[in-house]
Amino acid sequence: MTYLETLPAWIALPVAFFLVLGATLTLLGTVGLARLHSFYDRLHAPTLGTSWGAAGILLASMILVSWTEGRAVLHELVIGIFLMITTPVTMMFLGRAALHRDRIEGTPGIPGAVARSDVPIGPVSPPEGEAAFADPADAPGED
């Protein structure tokens, strides 16, 4: 008899629920990646599958291993935090890089950049009364 056969139902049910939930979300992310047509459409589905799908699987692992070892296991929590932080940020950078590339190439259907009033256009002159130094070595400072 293995330890999984002696696992109480009140532990087995949440583990099974989170495992099935995580696997389903990961599968949906994979299907979305395969079915959606443009790069921009494809950005959202894998993010959902990776972040929340992995979170469900990691929760199931935390519950099961914590019960079987008799102590709190937090390794999965660290993995989950890193996945939740890095996956959306990575997808955001990929989206911005693709948008920048498509704007430079003039791809049709891509919106242009929005003009912002807080971003200066052209060369920036120093504030009034301050000297401009062409070479940073000429600027006064600590020697």
mmCIF file of C-alpha atoms in Angstrom:
data_model
loop_
_atom_site.group_PDB
_atom_site.id
_atom_site.type_symbol
_atom_site.label_atom_id
_atom_site.label_comp_id
_atom_site.label_asym_id
_atom_site.label_seq_id
_atom_site.Cartn_x
_atom_site.Cartn_y
_atom_site.Cartn_z
ATOM 1 C CA MET A 1 0.000 0.000 0.000
ATOM 2 C CA THR A 2 1.344 3.444 -0.927
ATOM 3 C CA TYR A 3 0.916 6.680 0.973
ATOM 4 C CA LEU A 4 -1.506 7.924 -1.716
ATOM 5 C CA GLU A 5 -3.901 5.111 -0.890
ATOM 6 C CA THR A 6 -3.995 6.227 2.743
ATOM 7 C CA LEU A 7 -4.507 9.893 1.845
ATOM 8 C CA PRO A 8 -7.664 11.276 3.503
ATOM 9 C CA ALA A 9 -10.446 12.501 1.225
ATOM 10 C CA TRP A 10 -10.330 16.028 2.669
ATOM 11 C CA ILE A 11 -6.765 16.307 1.313
ATOM 12 C CA ALA A 12 -7.288 14.327 -1.897
ATOM 13 C CA LEU A 13 -10.268 16.391 -3.088
ATOM 14 C CA PRO A 14 -8.584 19.838 -3.021
ATOM 15 C CA VAL A 15 -5.428 18.342 -4.547
ATOM 16 C CA ALA A 16 -7.463 16.781 -7.365
ATOM 17 C CA PHE A 17 -9.460 19.999 -7.852
ATOM 18 C CA PHE A 18 -6.392 22.248 -8.130
ATOM 19 C CA LEU A 19 -4.599 19.728 -10.339
ATOM 20 C CA VAL A 20 -7.526 19.489 -12.784
ATOM 21 C CA LEU A 21 -8.056 23.281 -12.690
ATOM 22 C CA GLY A 22 -4.382 23.976 -13.397
ATOM 23 C CA ALA A 23 -4.205 21.404 -16.175
ATOM 24 C CA THR A 24 -7.400 22.783 -17.762
ATOM 25 C CA LEU A 25 -6.132 26.368 -17.720
ATOM 26 C CA THR A 26 -2.805 25.279 -19.180
ATOM 27 C CA LEU A 27 -4.623 23.361 -21.903
ATOM 28 C CA LEU A 28 -6.793 26.402 -22.689
ATOM 29 C CA GLY A 29 -3.660 28.545 -22.991
ATOM 30 C CA THR A 30 -2.157 26.019 -25.371
ATOM 31 C CA VAL A 31 -5.306 25.817 -27.499
ATOM 32 C CA GLY A 32 -5.479 29.625 -27.609
ATOM 33 C CA LEU A 33 -1.880 29.805 -28.750
ATOM 34 C CA ALA A 34 -2.559 27.324 -31.556
ATOM 35 C CA ARG A 35 -5.929 28.728 -32.667
ATOM 36 C CA LEU A 36 -5.493 32.498 -32.573
ATOM 37 C CA HIS A 37 -4.247 34.115 -35.758
ATOM 38 C CA SER A 38 -2.087 37.166 -35.097
ATOM 39 C CA PHE A 39 0.852 37.578 -32.775
ATOM 40 C CA TYR A 40 -1.016 40.168 -30.724
ATOM 41 C CA ASP A 41 -3.995 37.845 -30.236
ATOM 42 C CA ARG A 42 -1.666 35.062 -29.156
ATOM 43 C CA LEU A 43 -0.069 37.072 -26.351
ATOM 44 C CA HIS A 44 -2.938 36.705 -23.881
ATOM 45 C CA ALA A 45 -3.688 32.970 -23.999
ATOM 46 C CA PRO A 46 -0.254 31.591 -23.008
ATOM 47 C CA THR A 47 0.021 34.157 -20.223
ATOM 48 C CA LEU A 48 -3.222 32.891 -18.714
ATOM 49 C CA GLY A 49 -2.208 29.254 -19.121
ATOM 50 C CA THR A 50 1.264 29.704 -17.717
ATOM 51 C CA SER A 51 0.347 31.924 -14.795
ATOM 52 C CA TRP A 52 -2.922 30.529 -13.497
ATOM 53 C CA GLY A 53 -2.464 26.998 -14.804
ATOM 54 C CA ALA A 54 0.877 26.668 -13.072
ATOM 55 C CA ALA A 55 -0.602 28.245 -9.940
ATOM 56 C CA GLY A 56 -3.255 25.518 -9.728
ATOM 57 C CA ILE A 57 -0.729 22.737 -10.196
ATOM 58 C CA LEU A 58 1.644 24.306 -7.671
ATOM 59 C CA LEU A 59 -1.163 24.651 -5.096
ATOM 60 C CA ALA A 60 -2.000 20.977 -5.519
ATOM 61 C CA SER A 61 1.661 20.102 -5.055
ATOM 62 C CA MET A 62 1.956 22.297 -1.958
ATOM 63 C CA ILE A 63 -1.049 20.678 -0.305
ATOM 64 C CA LEU A 64 -0.007 17.101 -1.119
ATOM 65 C CA VAL A 65 3.667 17.390 -0.205
ATOM 66 C CA SER A 66 2.929 19.375 2.957
ATOM 67 C CA TRP A 67 0.549 16.634 4.115
ATOM 68 C CA THR A 68 2.824 13.721 3.267
ATOM 69 C CA GLU A 69 5.969 15.270 4.800
ATOM 70 C CA GLY A 70 4.173 16.639 7.859
ATOM 71 C CA ARG A 71 5.572 20.176 7.458
ATOM 72 C CA ALA A 72 4.834 23.230 5.350
ATOM 73 C CA VAL A 73 6.566 23.071 1.971
ATOM 74 C CA LEU A 74 7.018 26.508 0.467
ATOM 75 C CA HIS A 75 9.310 25.791 -2.506
ATOM 76 C CA GLU A 76 6.300 25.833 -4.810
ATOM 77 C CA LEU A 77 5.258 29.220 -3.444
ATOM 78 C CA VAL A 78 8.564 30.751 -4.564
ATOM 79 C CA ILE A 79 8.204 29.155 -8.003
ATOM 80 C CA GLY A 80 4.650 30.486 -8.274
ATOM 81 C CA ILE A 81 5.664 34.011 -7.289
ATOM 82 C CA PHE A 82 8.400 34.070 -9.914
ATOM 83 C CA LEU A 83 6.012 32.748 -12.579
ATOM 84 C CA MET A 84 3.319 35.272 -11.686
ATOM 85 C CA ILE A 85 5.822 38.129 -11.929
ATOM 86 C CA THR A 86 7.920 37.130 -14.930
ATOM 87 C CA THR A 87 5.331 35.732 -17.347
ATOM 88 C CA PRO A 88 3.151 38.851 -17.774
ATOM 89 C CA VAL A 89 6.204 41.130 -17.860
ATOM 90 C CA THR A 90 7.833 38.981 -20.540
ATOM 91 C CA MET A 91 4.680 38.977 -22.645
ATOM 92 C CA MET A 92 4.382 42.761 -22.257
ATOM 93 C CA PHE A 93 7.962 43.235 -23.489
ATOM 94 C CA LEU A 94 7.354 40.885 -26.418
ATOM 95 C CA GLY A 95 4.216 42.831 -27.344
ATOM 96 C CA ARG A 96 5.994 46.173 -27.159
ATOM 97 C CA ALA A 97 8.910 44.901 -29.229
ATOM 98 C CA ALA A 98 6.535 43.539 -31.880
ATOM 99 C CA LEU A 99 4.571 46.796 -31.937
ATOM 100 C CA HIS A 100 7.772 48.808 -32.331
ATOM 101 C CA ARG A 101 8.933 46.547 -35.156
ATOM 102 C CA ASP A 102 5.572 46.724 -36.928
ATOM 103 C CA ARG A 103 5.481 50.533 -36.654
ATOM 104 C CA ILE A 104 8.967 50.818 -38.152
ATOM 105 C CA GLU A 105 8.097 48.410 -40.986
ATOM 106 C CA GLY A 106 4.793 50.227 -41.636
ATOM 107 C CA THR A 107 2.612 47.164 -41.188
ATOM 108 C CA PRO A 108 -1.001 48.034 -42.099
ATOM 109 C CA GLY A 109 -3.569 47.944 -39.307
ATOM 110 C CA ILE A 110 -1.101 48.891 -36.575
ATOM 111 C CA PRO A 111 -2.015 52.082 -34.685
ATOM 112 C CA GLY A 112 0.523 54.890 -34.650
ATOM 113 C CA ALA A 113 2.197 56.238 -31.554
ATOM 114 C CA VAL A 114 0.153 58.603 -29.429
ATOM 115 C CA ALA A 115 1.646 62.056 -28.859
ATOM 116 C CA ARG A 116 2.135 62.847 -25.177
ATOM 117 C CA SER A 117 2.399 66.337 -23.749
ATOM 118 C CA ASP A 118 4.811 65.288 -20.993
ATOM 119 C CA VAL A 119 7.458 63.942 -23.395
ATOM 120 C CA PRO A 120 9.615 66.575 -25.100
ATOM 121 C CA ILE A 121 10.091 66.347 -28.842
ATOM 122 C CA GLY A 122 13.536 67.068 -30.209
ATOM 123 C CA PRO A 123 16.674 68.073 -28.351
ATOM 124 C CA VAL A 124 16.226 69.153 -24.764
ATOM 125 C CA SER A 125 17.947 72.368 -23.658
ATOM 126 C CA PRO A 126 19.103 72.837 -20.082
ATOM 127 C CA PRO A 127 16.890 74.835 -17.709
ATOM 128 C CA GLU A 128 17.228 78.594 -17.848
ATOM 129 C CA GLY A 129 20.293 79.872 -16.037
ATOM 130 C CA GLU A 130 22.197 76.575 -16.215
ATOM 131 C CA ALA A 131 25.142 75.951 -18.497
ATOM 132 C CA ALA A 132 25.161 73.069 -20.951
ATOM 133 C CA PHE A 133 28.270 70.913 -20.858
ATOM 134 C CA ALA A 134 29.113 69.016 -24.016
ATOM 135 C CA ASP A 135 31.564 66.804 -22.181
ATOM 136 C CA PRO A 136 30.581 65.374 -18.769
ATOM 137 C CA ALA A 137 34.229 65.755 -17.674
ATOM 138 C CA ASP A 138 33.850 69.567 -17.934
ATOM 139 C CA ALA A 139 30.929 69.584 -15.482
ATOM 140 C CA PRO A 140 31.723 70.750 -11.954
ATOM 141 C CA GLY A 141 31.673 68.067 -9.310
ATOM 142 C CA GLU A 142 33.682 66.197 -6.764
ATOM 143 C CA ASP A 143 37.273 65.518 -7.760
#
